[in-house]
Coordinates of C-alpha atoms in Angstrom, one line a residue:
X2 CA 7.8 -7.4 22.5
X3 CA 6.0 -8.0 25.7
X4 CA 4.4 -5.1 27.4
X5 CA 6.6 -5.4 30.4
X6 CA 9.5 -4.3 28.2
X7 CA 7.6 -2.1 25.8
X8 CA 9.3 0.9 24.2
X9 CA 7.8 4.3 24.2
X10 CA 8.2 7.5 22.1
X11 CA 7.0 11.1 22.1
X12 CA 3.6 12.3 21.1
X13 CA 3.6 15.0 18.5
X14 CA 0.4 14.4 16.6
X15 CA -3.1 14.7 17.9
X16 CA -6.1 12.4 17.4
X17 CA -7.0 12.2 13.8
X18 CA -3.5 13.0 12.6
X19 CA -1.8 10.9 9.8
X20 CA 1.2 8.8 10.6
X21 CA 3.5 6.8 8.4
X22 CA 5.5 5.6 11.4
X23 CA 8.0 3.2 10.1
X24 CA 8.1 -0.4 11.3
X25 CA 5.8 -0.8 14.2
X26 CA 6.5 -4.4 14.7
X27 CA 3.8 -6.4 16.6
X28 CA 4.5 -7.0 20.2
X29 CA 4.0 -10.5 21.5
X30 CA 1.6 -9.0 24.0
X31 CA 1.8 -6.2 26.4
X32 CA 0.6 -5.7 29.9
X33 CA -1.2 -2.6 31.1
X34 CA -3.1 -2.8 34.3
X35 CA -3.3 -1.0 37.7
X36 CA -5.3 -2.1 40.6
X37 CA -7.7 0.4 41.9
X38 CA -5.9 2.5 44.5
X39 CA -4.2 5.8 44.5
X40 CA -2.8 7.8 47.5
X41 CA -3.8 11.3 46.5
X42 CA -6.5 11.8 43.9
X43 CA -5.0 13.0 40.6
X44 CA -6.1 16.4 39.3
X45 CA -8.9 16.3 36.8
X46 CA -8.0 15.7 33.2
X47 CA -7.8 18.8 31.1
X48 CA -10.8 19.7 29.0
X49 CA -10.5 18.1 25.6
X50 CA -12.6 19.7 22.9
X51 CA -12.8 18.4 19.4
X52 CA -10.7 21.3 17.9
X53 CA -7.4 20.5 16.3
X54 CA -5.7 22.9 18.7
X55 CA -6.8 20.8 21.7
X56 CA -5.8 17.6 19.9
X57 CA -2.3 18.9 19.4
X58 CA -2.2 20.1 23.0
X59 CA -3.4 16.7 24.3
X60 CA -0.8 14.8 22.3
X61 CA 2.0 16.8 24.0
X62 CA 0.5 17.3 27.4
X63 CA -0.6 13.9 28.6
X64 CA -2.9 13.6 31.7
X65 CA -1.7 12.2 34.9
X66 CA -2.5 8.4 35.1
X67 CA -4.9 7.3 37.8
X68 CA -3.0 4.1 38.7
X69 CA -6.1 2.0 38.1
X70 CA -6.0 -1.1 35.8
X71 CA -7.5 -0.3 32.4
X72 CA -11.1 -1.6 32.4
X73 CA -13.9 -1.7 29.8
X74 CA -17.5 -2.7 29.9
X75 CA -18.8 -5.3 27.5
X76 CA -20.5 -2.7 25.4
X77 CA -17.4 -0.4 25.3
X78 CA -15.1 -3.3 24.3
X79 CA -17.6 -4.3 21.5
X80 CA -17.9 -0.7 20.3
X81 CA -14.1 -0.3 20.0
X82 CA -13.7 -3.6 18.1
X83 CA -16.6 -2.8 15.8
X84 CA -15.0 0.6 15.1
X85 CA -11.6 -1.0 14.3
X86 CA -13.1 -3.5 11.9
X87 CA -15.2 -0.8 10.2
X88 CA -12.4 1.8 9.8
X89 CA -9.5 -0.4 9.0
X90 CA -8.2 0.5 5.5
X91 CA -8.7 -3.0 4.2
X92 CA -10.9 -6.1 4.8
X93 CA -9.8 -7.7 8.1
X94 CA -8.6 -11.2 8.2
X95 CA -9.7 -13.9 10.7
X96 CA -7.8 -13.9 14.0
X97 CA -6.3 -16.9 15.7
X98 CA -8.3 -17.0 19.0
X99 CA -5.6 -18.8 21.0
X100 CA -2.8 -16.4 19.9
X101 CA -5.1 -13.5 20.8
X102 CA -5.9 -15.0 24.2
X103 CA -2.2 -15.4 25.0
X104 CA -1.6 -11.8 24.0
X105 CA -4.5 -10.6 26.2
X106 CA -3.1 -12.6 29.2
X107 CA 0.2 -10.8 28.7
X108 CA -1.4 -7.4 28.4
X109 CA -3.5 -8.0 31.5
X110 CA -0.5 -8.7 33.6
X111 CA 2.0 -5.8 34.2
X112 CA 3.9 -7.6 37.0
X113 CA 4.0 -11.3 36.1
X114 CA 1.7 -12.1 39.0
X115 CA -1.8 -12.6 37.6
X116 CA -1.8 -14.5 34.3
X117 CA 1.6 -15.1 32.9
X118 CA 3.6 -16.5 35.9
X119 CA 4.3 -20.2 35.6
X120 CA 2.1 -21.1 38.6
X121 CA -0.9 -18.9 37.5
X122 CA -4.1 -20.8 36.8
X123 CA -5.4 -17.9 34.7
X124 CA -3.3 -18.8 31.6
X125 CA -5.1 -22.1 31.2
X126 CA -8.4 -20.5 31.6
X127 CA -7.6 -17.9 29.0
X128 CA -6.6 -20.6 26.6
X129 CA -9.8 -22.7 27.3
X130 CA -12.0 -19.6 26.8
X131 CA -10.1 -18.2 23.9
X132 CA -12.8 -18.8 21.3
X133 CA -15.6 -17.6 23.5
X134 CA -13.6 -14.5 24.6
X135 CA -13.0 -13.5 20.9
X136 CA -16.7 -14.0 20.2
X137 CA -17.5 -11.8 23.2
X138 CA -15.7 -8.8 21.9
X139 CA -16.8 -9.3 18.3
X140 CA -20.4 -9.2 19.6
X141 CA -21.2 -12.8 18.5
X142 CA -22.6 -13.6 21.9
X143 CA -25.4 -12.1 24.0
X144 CA -23.1 -11.2 26.9
X145 CA -19.4 -11.3 27.8
X146 CA -19.7 -14.4 29.9
X147 CA -16.2 -15.7 29.0
X148 CA -14.6 -12.6 30.5
X149 CA -16.6 -13.1 33.7
X150 CA -15.5 -16.7 33.9
X151 CA -11.9 -15.7 33.6
X152 CA -12.6 -13.0 36.2
X153 CA -13.7 -15.6 38.7
X154 CA -10.4 -17.3 38.5
X155 CA -8.5 -14.1 38.8
X156 CA -10.5 -13.0 41.8
X157 CA -9.7 -16.2 43.6
X158 CA -6.0 -16.3 42.5
X159 CA -5.2 -12.7 43.5
X160 CA -6.9 -13.3 46.9
X161 CA -4.5 -16.2 47.4
X162 CA -1.5 -14.1 46.4
X163 CA -2.7 -11.3 48.7
X164 CA -2.5 -13.7 51.7
X165 CA 1.1 -14.7 50.7
X166 CA 2.0 -11.0 50.5
X167 CA 0.4 -10.1 53.8
X168 CA 2.2 -13.0 55.6
X169 CA 5.5 -12.0 54.2
X170 CA 5.0 -8.3 55.0
X171 CA 4.2 -9.2 58.6
X172 CA 7.5 -11.1 59.0
X173 CA 10.2 -9.0 57.2
X174 CA 13.8 -10.2 57.3
X175 CA 15.5 -9.0 60.4
X176 CA 18.2 -6.5 59.7
X177 CA 17.4 -6.2 56.0
X178 CA 18.5 -2.7 54.8
X179 CA 15.7 -0.4 53.8
X180 CA 17.7 0.9 50.8
X181 CA 17.7 -2.6 49.2
X182 CA 14.0 -3.1 49.9
X183 CA 13.1 0.2 48.3
X184 CA 15.6 0.2 45.4
X185 CA 15.8 -3.4 44.2
X186 CA 14.2 -3.9 40.8
X187 CA 11.0 -5.9 41.4
X188 CA 9.9 -7.3 38.0
X189 CA 11.2 -9.4 35.2
X190 CA 11.2 -8.3 31.6
X191 CA 9.5 -9.8 28.6
X192 CA 9.9 -13.4 29.8
X193 CA 8.5 -14.3 33.2
X194 CA 10.1 -17.3 34.9
X195 CA 9.4 -16.5 38.6
X196 CA 6.4 -18.2 40.2
X197 CA 3.8 -15.6 41.3
X198 CA 3.7 -16.9 44.9
X199 CA 7.5 -16.3 45.1
X200 CA 7.1 -12.8 43.7
X201 CA 4.2 -12.0 46.1
X202 CA 6.4 -13.1 49.0
X203 CA 9.3 -11.0 47.8
X204 CA 7.2 -7.9 47.4
X205 CA 5.6 -8.5 50.8
X206 CA 9.0 -8.8 52.6
X207 CA 10.3 -5.6 51.0
X208 CA 7.1 -3.6 51.9
X209 CA 7.4 -5.0 55.4
X210 CA 11.0 -3.8 55.8
X211 CA 9.9 -0.3 54.7
X212 CA 6.9 -0.3 57.1
X213 CA 9.2 -1.2 59.9
X214 CA 11.7 1.5 59.0
X215 CA 9.4 4.4 58.2
X216 CA 6.2 3.6 60.0
X217 CA 3.1 5.8 59.2
X218 CA 5.1 7.9 56.7
X219 CA 5.3 5.1 54.3
X220 CA 1.9 3.6 54.9
X221 CA 0.0 5.4 52.1
X222 CA 2.5 4.1 49.5
X223 CA 2.6 0.6 51.0
X224 CA -1.2 0.5 50.9
X225 CA -1.3 1.6 47.3
X226 CA 1.2 -1.1 46.4
X227 CA -0.9 -3.8 48.0
X228 CA -4.1 -2.6 46.3
X229 CA -2.5 -2.5 42.9
X230 CA -0.7 -5.8 43.0
X231 CA -3.7 -7.6 44.5
X232 CA -6.9 -5.6 43.5
X233 CA -9.9 -6.4 45.8
X234 CA -12.2 -7.1 42.8
X235 CA -15.0 -9.6 42.3
X236 CA -15.5 -11.5 39.1
X237 CA -17.3 -8.7 37.3
X238 CA -14.6 -6.2 38.3
X239 CA -11.9 -8.5 36.9
X240 CA -14.0 -9.1 33.7
X241 CA -13.6 -5.4 32.9
X242 CA -9.9 -5.7 33.1
X243 CA -9.9 -8.8 31.0
X244 CA -12.0 -7.1 28.3
X245 CA -9.6 -4.1 28.2
X246 CA -6.6 -6.5 27.8
X247 CA -8.5 -8.4 25.0
X248 CA -9.1 -5.1 23.1
X249 CA -5.5 -4.1 23.7
X250 CA -4.4 -7.4 22.1
X251 CA -7.1 -7.4 19.4
X252 CA -6.1 -4.2 17.6
X253 CA -2.5 -5.2 16.8
X254 CA -3.7 -8.7 16.0
X255 CA -5.9 -7.4 13.2
X256 CA -3.6 -4.5 12.3
X257 CA 0.1 -5.1 12.9
X258 CA 0.7 -1.3 12.9
X259 CA -2.3 -0.6 15.2
X260 CA -2.8 0.0 18.9
X261 CA -5.3 1.0 21.5
X262 CA -4.7 2.5 24.9
X263 CA -6.9 4.1 27.5
X264 CA -6.2 7.8 28.2
X265 CA -4.2 6.9 31.3
X266 CA -1.7 5.2 29.1
X267 CA -2.2 7.2 25.9
X268 CA 1.5 8.0 25.4
X269 CA 2.1 4.3 24.5
X270 CA 0.0 4.8 21.3
X271 CA 2.3 7.7 20.2
X272 CA 5.4 5.5 20.2
X273 CA 6.9 6.6 16.9
X274 CA 6.4 10.3 17.4
X275 CA 7.8 10.2 20.9
X276 CA 10.8 8.2 19.9
X277 CA 11.6 10.7 17.1
X278 CA 11.5 13.7 19.4
X279 CA 11.1 12.8 23.1
X280 CA 9.5 15.4 25.3
X281 CA 10.9 16.3 28.6
X282 CA 10.5 14.1 31.6
X283 CA 12.3 13.9 35.0
X284 CA 14.5 10.9 34.1
X285 CA 16.1 9.1 31.1
X286 CA 15.8 5.6 32.4
X287 CA 13.8 4.3 35.4
X288 CA 12.8 0.9 36.7
X289 CA 9.9 -0.2 39.0
X290 CA 10.6 -1.3 42.5
X291 CA 8.2 -2.8 45.1
X292 CA 7.4 0.7 46.5
X293 CA 7.9 3.1 43.5
X294 CA 10.1 4.2 40.6
X295 CA 13.9 4.1 40.9
X296 CA 15.8 6.6 38.7
X297 CA 18.6 4.6 37.0
X298 CA 20.0 7.5 34.9
X299 CA 19.4 11.0 33.7
X300 CA 17.6 12.3 36.9
X301 CA 16.7 16.0 36.4
X302 CA 17.5 18.2 39.5
X303 CA 16.3 18.2 42.2
X304 CA 15.9 14.5 41.5
X305 CA 19.0 12.4 41.3
X306 CA 20.1 9.0 40.0
X307 CA 19.3 6.4 42.6
X308 CA 16.2 8.2 44.0
X309 CA 13.1 6.1 44.6
X310 CA 10.1 8.2 43.7
X311 CA 7.1 7.3 45.9
X312 CA 4.7 9.9 44.6
X313 CA 4.9 12.3 41.6
X314 CA 2.3 15.0 40.9
X315 CA 0.0 13.5 43.5
X316 CA 0.1 10.0 42.1
X317 CA 1.5 7.2 44.1
X318 CA 4.0 5.3 41.9
X319 CA 4.0 1.9 43.7
X320 CA 2.5 -0.7 41.3
X321 CA 2.2 1.5 38.2
X322 CA 2.4 -0.4 35.0
X323 CA 5.3 0.4 32.6
X324 CA 3.0 2.4 30.4
X325 CA 1.6 4.5 33.2
X326 CA 5.1 5.1 34.6
X327 CA 6.1 6.5 31.3
X328 CA 3.1 8.7 30.9
X329 CA 3.5 10.0 34.5
X330 CA 7.0 11.1 33.6
X331 CA 5.8 13.1 30.6
X332 CA 2.7 14.5 32.3
X333 CA 4.6 15.6 35.5
X334 CA 7.1 17.6 33.4
X335 CA 4.3 19.8 32.1
X336 CA 2.6 20.5 35.3
X337 CA 2.2 24.1 36.4
X338 CA 2.7 24.9 39.2
X339 CA 5.6 22.4 39.2
X340 CA 4.9 18.8 40.3
X341 CA 5.8 17.7 43.8
X342 CA 7.8 14.5 44.2
X343 CA 8.1 12.4 47.4
X344 CA 11.3 10.4 47.3
X345 CA 13.5 8.0 49.3
X346 CA 17.2 8.9 49.0
X347 CA 19.9 6.7 50.4
X348 CA 21.8 8.6 53.1
X349 CA 18.7 10.5 54.2
X350 CA 16.8 9.2 57.1
X351 CA 13.3 10.0 56.0
X352 CA 11.0 10.9 53.0
X353 CA 12.0 14.0 51.0
X354 CA 9.5 16.3 49.3
X355 CA 11.0 18.0 46.3
X356 CA 9.5 20.5 43.8
X357 CA 10.2 19.9 40.1
X358 CA 10.7 23.6 39.2
X359 CA 11.5 22.8 35.6
X360 CA 15.0 24.2 35.7
X361 CA 16.7 21.0 34.6
X362 CA 14.3 20.4 31.7
X363 CA 14.6 24.0 30.6
X364 CA 18.3 23.8 30.5
X365 CA 18.2 20.6 28.5
X366 CA 15.6 21.7 26.0
X367 CA 16.3 25.3 25.0
X368 CA 19.0 27.6 23.8
X369 CA 21.3 27.6 20.8
X370 CA 23.0 24.3 21.7
X371 CA 19.6 22.5 21.8
X372 CA 18.6 24.1 18.4
X373 CA 21.9 23.0 16.8
X374 CA 21.5 19.5 18.0
X375 CA 18.2 19.3 16.1
X376 CA 19.9 20.0 12.7
X377 CA 20.3 17.1 10.3
X378 CA 23.8 15.6 10.3
X379 CA 25.7 16.5 7.1
X380 CA 28.9 15.1 5.8
X381 CA 30.6 16.9 2.9
X382 CA 32.9 14.9 0.7
X383 CA 34.9 15.3 -2.5
X384 CA 33.1 14.2 -5.7
X385 CA 35.2 14.7 -8.9
X386 CA 36.2 18.3 -9.0
X387 CA 33.3 19.4 -6.7
X388 CA 31.7 18.2 -3.5
X389 CA 28.7 16.2 -2.4
X390 CA 26.6 16.8 0.7
X391 CA 25.4 13.6 2.4
X392 CA 22.5 14.5 4.6
X393 CA 21.5 11.9 7.2
X394 CA 17.8 11.6 7.8
X395 CA 17.1 9.1 10.6
X396 CA 13.4 9.7 10.9
X397 CA 10.8 11.7 9.0
X398 CA 9.6 14.5 11.3
X399 CA 6.8 16.9 10.7
X400 CA 9.4 19.7 10.0
X401 CA 11.7 17.6 7.8
X402 CA 11.1 20.1 4.9
X403 CA 12.4 23.0 7.0
X404 CA 15.4 21.0 8.3
X405 CA 16.4 19.9 4.8
X406 CA 16.0 23.4 3.4
X407 CA 18.3 24.8 6.1
X408 CA 20.9 22.1 5.5
X409 CA 21.0 22.4 1.7
X410 CA 21.1 26.2 1.9
X411 CA 24.0 26.1 4.3
X412 CA 25.9 23.7 2.0
X413 CA 25.2 25.8 -1.1
X414 CA 26.5 29.0 0.4
X415 CA 29.6 27.5 2.0
X416 CA 32.9 28.9 0.7
X417 CA 35.1 26.6 -1.3
X418 CA 34.3 23.9 -3.9
X419 CA 31.0 24.0 -5.6
X420 CA 28.2 21.5 -4.6
X421 CA 27.8 18.9 -7.3
X422 CA 24.8 17.1 -5.7
X423 CA 22.9 16.1 -2.6
X424 CA 22.6 12.6 -1.2
X425 CA 19.8 11.8 1.3
X426 CA 20.9 8.9 3.5
X427 CA 17.7 7.1 4.4
X428 CA 19.2 3.9 5.6
X429 CA 17.6 2.7 8.8
X430 CA 14.9 5.3 8.5
X431 CA 11.7 3.7 9.7
X432 CA 9.4 6.6 8.6
X433 CA 7.3 9.1 10.4
X434 CA 5.1 11.9 9.2
X435 CA 3.5 12.1 5.7
X436 CA 3.5 15.9 6.1
X437 CA 7.2 15.8 6.7
X438 CA 7.8 13.6 3.6
X439 CA 5.6 15.8 1.3
X440 CA 7.2 19.0 2.5
X441 CA 10.7 17.6 1.9
X442 CA 9.8 16.6 -1.6
X443 CA 8.7 20.2 -2.4
X444 CA 12.4 21.1 -2.4
X445 CA 13.1 18.8 -5.3
X446 CA 9.7 18.4 -7.2
X447 CA 7.8 21.5 -6.3
X448 CA 4.0 21.4 -7.0
X449 CA 4.2 17.7 -8.1
X450 CA 1.2 15.5 -7.4
X451 CA 2.5 12.8 -5.1
X452 CA 1.0 9.7 -3.5
X453 CA -2.5 8.3 -4.3
X454 CA -3.9 7.1 -1.0
X455 CA -6.9 4.7 -0.9
X456 CA -9.4 4.2 1.8
X457 CA -11.5 1.1 2.5
X458 CA -14.4 2.6 0.6
X459 CA -12.3 2.9 -2.6
X460 CA -12.0 6.7 -2.4
X461 CA -8.5 8.0 -3.4
X462 CA -6.8 11.1 -2.0
X463 CA -3.7 12.7 -3.6
X464 CA -1.5 15.4 -2.1
X465 CA 0.7 17.8 -3.9
X466 CA 4.2 18.8 -2.9
X467 CA 4.4 22.4 -1.8
X468 CA 6.0 25.1 -4.0
X469 CA 8.7 26.8 -1.8
X470 CA 10.4 30.0 -2.8
X471 CA 12.9 29.7 -5.6
X472 CA 15.9 30.1 -3.3
X473 CA 14.8 27.1 -1.2
X474 CA 14.5 24.7 -4.2
X475 CA 17.3 22.3 -5.2
X476 CA 17.6 21.9 -9.0
X477 CA 20.8 20.0 -9.0
X478 CA 21.4 16.2 -8.8
X479 CA 19.9 14.3 -5.9
X480 CA 20.0 10.6 -4.9
X481 CA 18.9 8.5 -1.9
X482 CA 20.7 5.7 0.0
X483 CA 18.3 3.0 1.1
X484 CA 18.4 -0.4 2.7
X485 CA 16.0 -3.1 4.2
X486 CA 15.2 -0.8 7.2
X487 CA 14.1 2.1 5.0
X488 CA 10.4 2.2 5.5
X489 CA 7.1 4.1 5.1
X490 CA 7.5 7.9 4.9
X491 CA 11.2 7.3 4.0
X492 CA 10.2 5.1 1.2
X493 CA 7.8 7.9 0.0
X494 CA 10.7 10.3 -0.3
X495 CA 13.0 7.9 -2.1
X496 CA 10.3 6.5 -4.3
X497 CA 8.9 9.8 -5.4
X498 CA 12.3 11.1 -6.4
X499 CA 12.9 7.9 -8.5
X500 CA 9.6 7.8 -10.3
X501 CA 9.7 11.5 -11.2
X502 CA 13.2 10.7 -12.6
X503 CA 14.6 13.3 -10.2
X504 CA 17.2 11.1 -8.6
X505 CA 18.1 7.4 -8.3
X506 CA 17.9 5.2 -5.2
X507 CA 21.1 3.4 -4.3
X508 CA 21.2 0.4 -2.1
X509 CA 19.0 -2.6 -1.2
X510 CA 15.3 -3.4 -1.5
X511 CA 13.4 -1.5 1.2
X512 CA 11.0 -2.6 3.9
X513 CA 7.8 -2.3 2.0
X514 CA 5.4 -0.3 4.3
X515 CA 2.9 1.3 1.9
X516 CA 0.3 2.1 4.5
X517 CA -0.6 4.9 6.8
X518 CA -2.0 5.2 10.2
X519 CA -4.3 7.7 11.9
X520 CA -4.9 8.6 15.5
X521 CA -8.6 8.3 16.3
X522 CA -10.7 8.8 19.5
X523 CA -12.2 5.4 20.2
X524 CA -16.0 5.0 19.9
X525 CA -16.4 4.3 23.6
X526 CA -14.6 7.6 24.6
X527 CA -12.2 5.5 26.7
X528 CA -9.0 6.0 24.9
X529 CA -7.1 6.5 21.6
X530 CA -6.6 4.2 18.6
X531 CA -3.8 4.1 16.2
X532 CA -5.2 2.4 13.1
X533 CA -4.1 1.7 9.5
X534 CA -6.7 3.6 7.4
X535 CA -4.9 4.2 4.1
X536 CA -2.9 2.3 1.5
X537 CA -0.6 4.4 -0.7
X538 CA 1.3 3.9 -3.9
X539 CA 4.1 5.9 -5.6
X540 CA 3.1 8.8 -7.9
X541 CA 3.3 6.5 -11.0
X542 CA 1.0 3.9 -9.2
X543 CA 3.8 1.5 -8.3
X544 CA 2.9 -0.4 -5.2
X545 CA 5.0 -0.1 -2.0
X546 CA 3.0 -2.2 0.4
X547 CA 4.6 -5.6 0.9
X548 CA 7.1 -5.2 -2.0
X549 CA 9.2 -2.1 -1.1
X550 CA 11.3 -0.1 -3.5
X551 CA 13.7 -1.8 -6.0
X552 CA 16.7 0.5 -6.0
X553 CA 17.9 2.1 -9.3
X554 CA 21.4 1.1 -8.5
X555 CA 21.9 -2.0 -6.3
X556 CA 24.5 -1.8 -3.5
X557 CA 24.8 -4.3 -0.7
X558 CA 24.2 -2.2 2.4
X559 CA 24.3 -4.9 5.1
X560 CA 22.8 -8.4 4.9
X561 CA 19.0 -8.2 4.3
X562 CA 16.9 -10.3 6.6
X563 CA 13.9 -11.6 4.6
X564 CA 11.9 -12.1 7.9
X565 CA 12.3 -8.4 8.7
X566 CA 9.9 -7.1 6.0
X567 CA 6.4 -5.8 5.9
X568 CA 5.4 -8.9 3.9
X569 CA 6.4 -11.1 6.8
X570 CA 4.1 -9.5 9.3
X571 CA 1.0 -11.5 10.2
X572 CA -2.1 -9.7 8.8
X573 CA 0.0 -7.1 7.0
X574 CA -2.2 -4.9 4.8
X575 CA -2.5 -6.1 1.2
X576 CA -0.5 -4.9 -1.8
X577 CA -2.2 -2.0 -3.7
X578 CA -1.3 -0.6 -7.1
X579 CA -2.6 2.9 -7.6
X580 CA -3.3 5.2 -10.6
X581 CA -0.5 7.2 -12.2
X582 CA -1.0 10.7 -10.8
X583 CA 2.3 12.2 -12.1
X584 CA 2.3 15.7 -13.5
X585 CA 3.7 15.6 -17.1
X586 CA 5.0 19.1 -16.7
X587 CA 7.1 18.1 -13.7
X588 CA 8.4 15.2 -15.7
X589 CA 9.3 17.5 -18.5
X590 CA 11.6 19.5 -16.3
X591 CA 13.6 16.3 -15.7
X592 CA 13.7 15.4 -19.3
X593 CA 14.5 18.7 -21.0
X594 CA 17.4 19.6 -18.6
X595 CA 15.6 22.3 -16.7
X596 CA 16.6 20.5 -13.6
X597 CA 20.0 18.8 -13.3
X598 CA 19.0 15.3 -12.6
X599 CA 21.9 13.3 -14.1
X600 CA 24.9 12.9 -11.9
X601 CA 28.2 14.1 -13.4
X602 CA 31.1 11.8 -13.8
X603 CA 33.4 11.6 -10.8
X604 CA 36.4 9.9 -12.3
X605 CA 36.5 7.6 -9.2
X606 CA 37.4 10.6 -7.0
X607 CA 34.9 10.2 -4.2
X608 CA 35.5 10.7 -0.5
X609 CA 36.9 9.9 1.9
X610 CA 33.7 9.1 3.9
X611 CA 33.2 8.2 7.5
X612 CA 31.5 5.0 6.2
X613 CA 33.6 3.5 3.4
X614 CA 30.5 1.8 2.0
X615 CA 28.8 5.2 1.5
X616 CA 31.7 6.3 -0.7
X617 CA 31.6 3.1 -2.7
X618 CA 27.8 3.5 -3.3
X619 CA 28.1 7.2 -4.3
X620 CA 31.0 6.4 -6.7
X621 CA 28.4 4.4 -8.7
X622 CA 26.3 7.5 -9.3
X623 CA 28.7 9.0 -11.8
X624 CA 31.5 6.6 -12.5
X625 CA 30.8 7.1 -16.2
X626 CA 28.3 9.0 -18.3
X627 CA 26.6 5.7 -19.2
X628 CA 26.2 4.8 -15.5
X629 CA 24.6 8.2 -15.0
X630 CA 22.2 7.6 -17.9
X631 CA 21.2 4.1 -16.6
X632 CA 20.7 5.3 -13.0
X633 CA 18.2 7.9 -14.1
X634 CA 16.4 5.8 -16.7
X635 CA 17.5 7.8 -19.7
X636 CA 17.0 11.3 -18.2
X637 CA 17.8 14.2 -20.5
X638 CA 16.5 12.3 -23.5
X639 CA 19.3 9.7 -23.3
X640 CA 22.1 12.3 -23.4
X641 CA 24.1 13.0 -20.3
X642 CA 24.4 16.7 -19.8
X643 CA 26.5 18.5 -17.2
X644 CA 24.6 20.6 -14.7
X645 CA 24.3 24.3 -15.7
X646 CA 26.3 26.7 -13.6
X647 CA 24.7 27.5 -10.3

């Protein structure tokens, strides 16, 4: 996905934390730049010590972005690339220089003005210098001359565009309404078709209308827009922006699950975490206009849908990149005293200054209703003479163990029919936190050694499932539903239950992401890396990476797309088979009947379900005693046994 349409999520983990975040599909290339101009200087970044407490705080309290385009020196770019190649969990493969250069050109250009517009000369220069630019960042040249050469083209090109902008701003359309000039969406999405000269003229006309309407009051924001769209930089200044874009493209090119971002755009590295549990921000959806950020929906009072934010928390919003716009929203929500917003609102004749007192966010994010909405969805259905609880798990959060414990306890203590078993619905679950997966498994296989994890140097780490209090453990039958979109930490949960003979997987082959990422401070102290540092296998050593799980009972949940698999990703980490780390004592509990692992017969009485396919799949768990034996690979020494009374 192009950077102009990048998706973002919420940061829960700090630098150094482990992530098995689902399917982070590689973006074609993303843009992240801001010319060097702000209206009011942003407050200083909070002190960031190396303690885990400050890491956690930083991941949730992002700093206000500066509005400047990300820039790296030659040495800093080389340090980050060397760090990535050294700490990657497997030997890196060669990179296609031309594909990398195209991605860097896209990352460089947040507006479609500089390097990806059809009339931009920079794209050809990027392509011609592709090999030299790759050699620059991999330190195979004495200096970063290729970046400087591209910088010369960009300096000349943006000066030309600045002249087009200035001429259009000096001659705004007579009678053009200021609301249209302020609120019209300015930029295209992933595909750029508009010539840069045409876009520069459009931006100029809109800024000109606003200058005519509001005069000196709008001048600081108009000046910020001009400086960000057309940075007054020389070749060396542009070279720094080129190198930052090259590094931004290099990391996902060598590691399809990796990313790098400067601290001003750090939230973009925490995509999976933020998507799973988004933090508060003053809007749900917003778009960039020529002069600021327009709230499309979900404006938190005192902001309203349709408002155009000119400044937030002291940062002018005109010309922010998508990533900085997103980070600004997260950061401003956490400011104390509350952030000030300067807005244009249709129907008001001037600029409004509003204080974000946090009332709207507080109402949205606290109280019993909010807590209830965080509970896992549970559907209880008939199963033979008893019931089954189908628990939907859409992502693997850090607190999955706690969420699952609450859900199962609630279902066990409900009045009415007894609970025959628990089905974990992991379809479409792209993964998440290793800690969440491991804690959840403690409910079913307490104390069990789990996943061998291998680093690049060959060292292997193995975690154990926790041993929760007896009341929190589930000793009855369990099963998982999986499909081609079940990935990473979700594959961990389903795979561990299967290889410990605790419960079968039902569905289709899974995505096959048997690798884990960590968040790491970059070596240049400029930003944050998300990097694949570990390969994991199931507790019996069965590989997951590139192959996925083969379900115990096949059921056609949807039509699998063979191109949407880990193995189809360019430069996906290699397959790894690990040692068998299973605890024979834990296995004995499944084999001697201490735990009820085999599903009882259901006599065809299953459901009804909200999703008819789910009922059909669950019916296979215990249609007959022989089915139950096959689905658990001969559990209970080949003899199906009904679960003991609970």
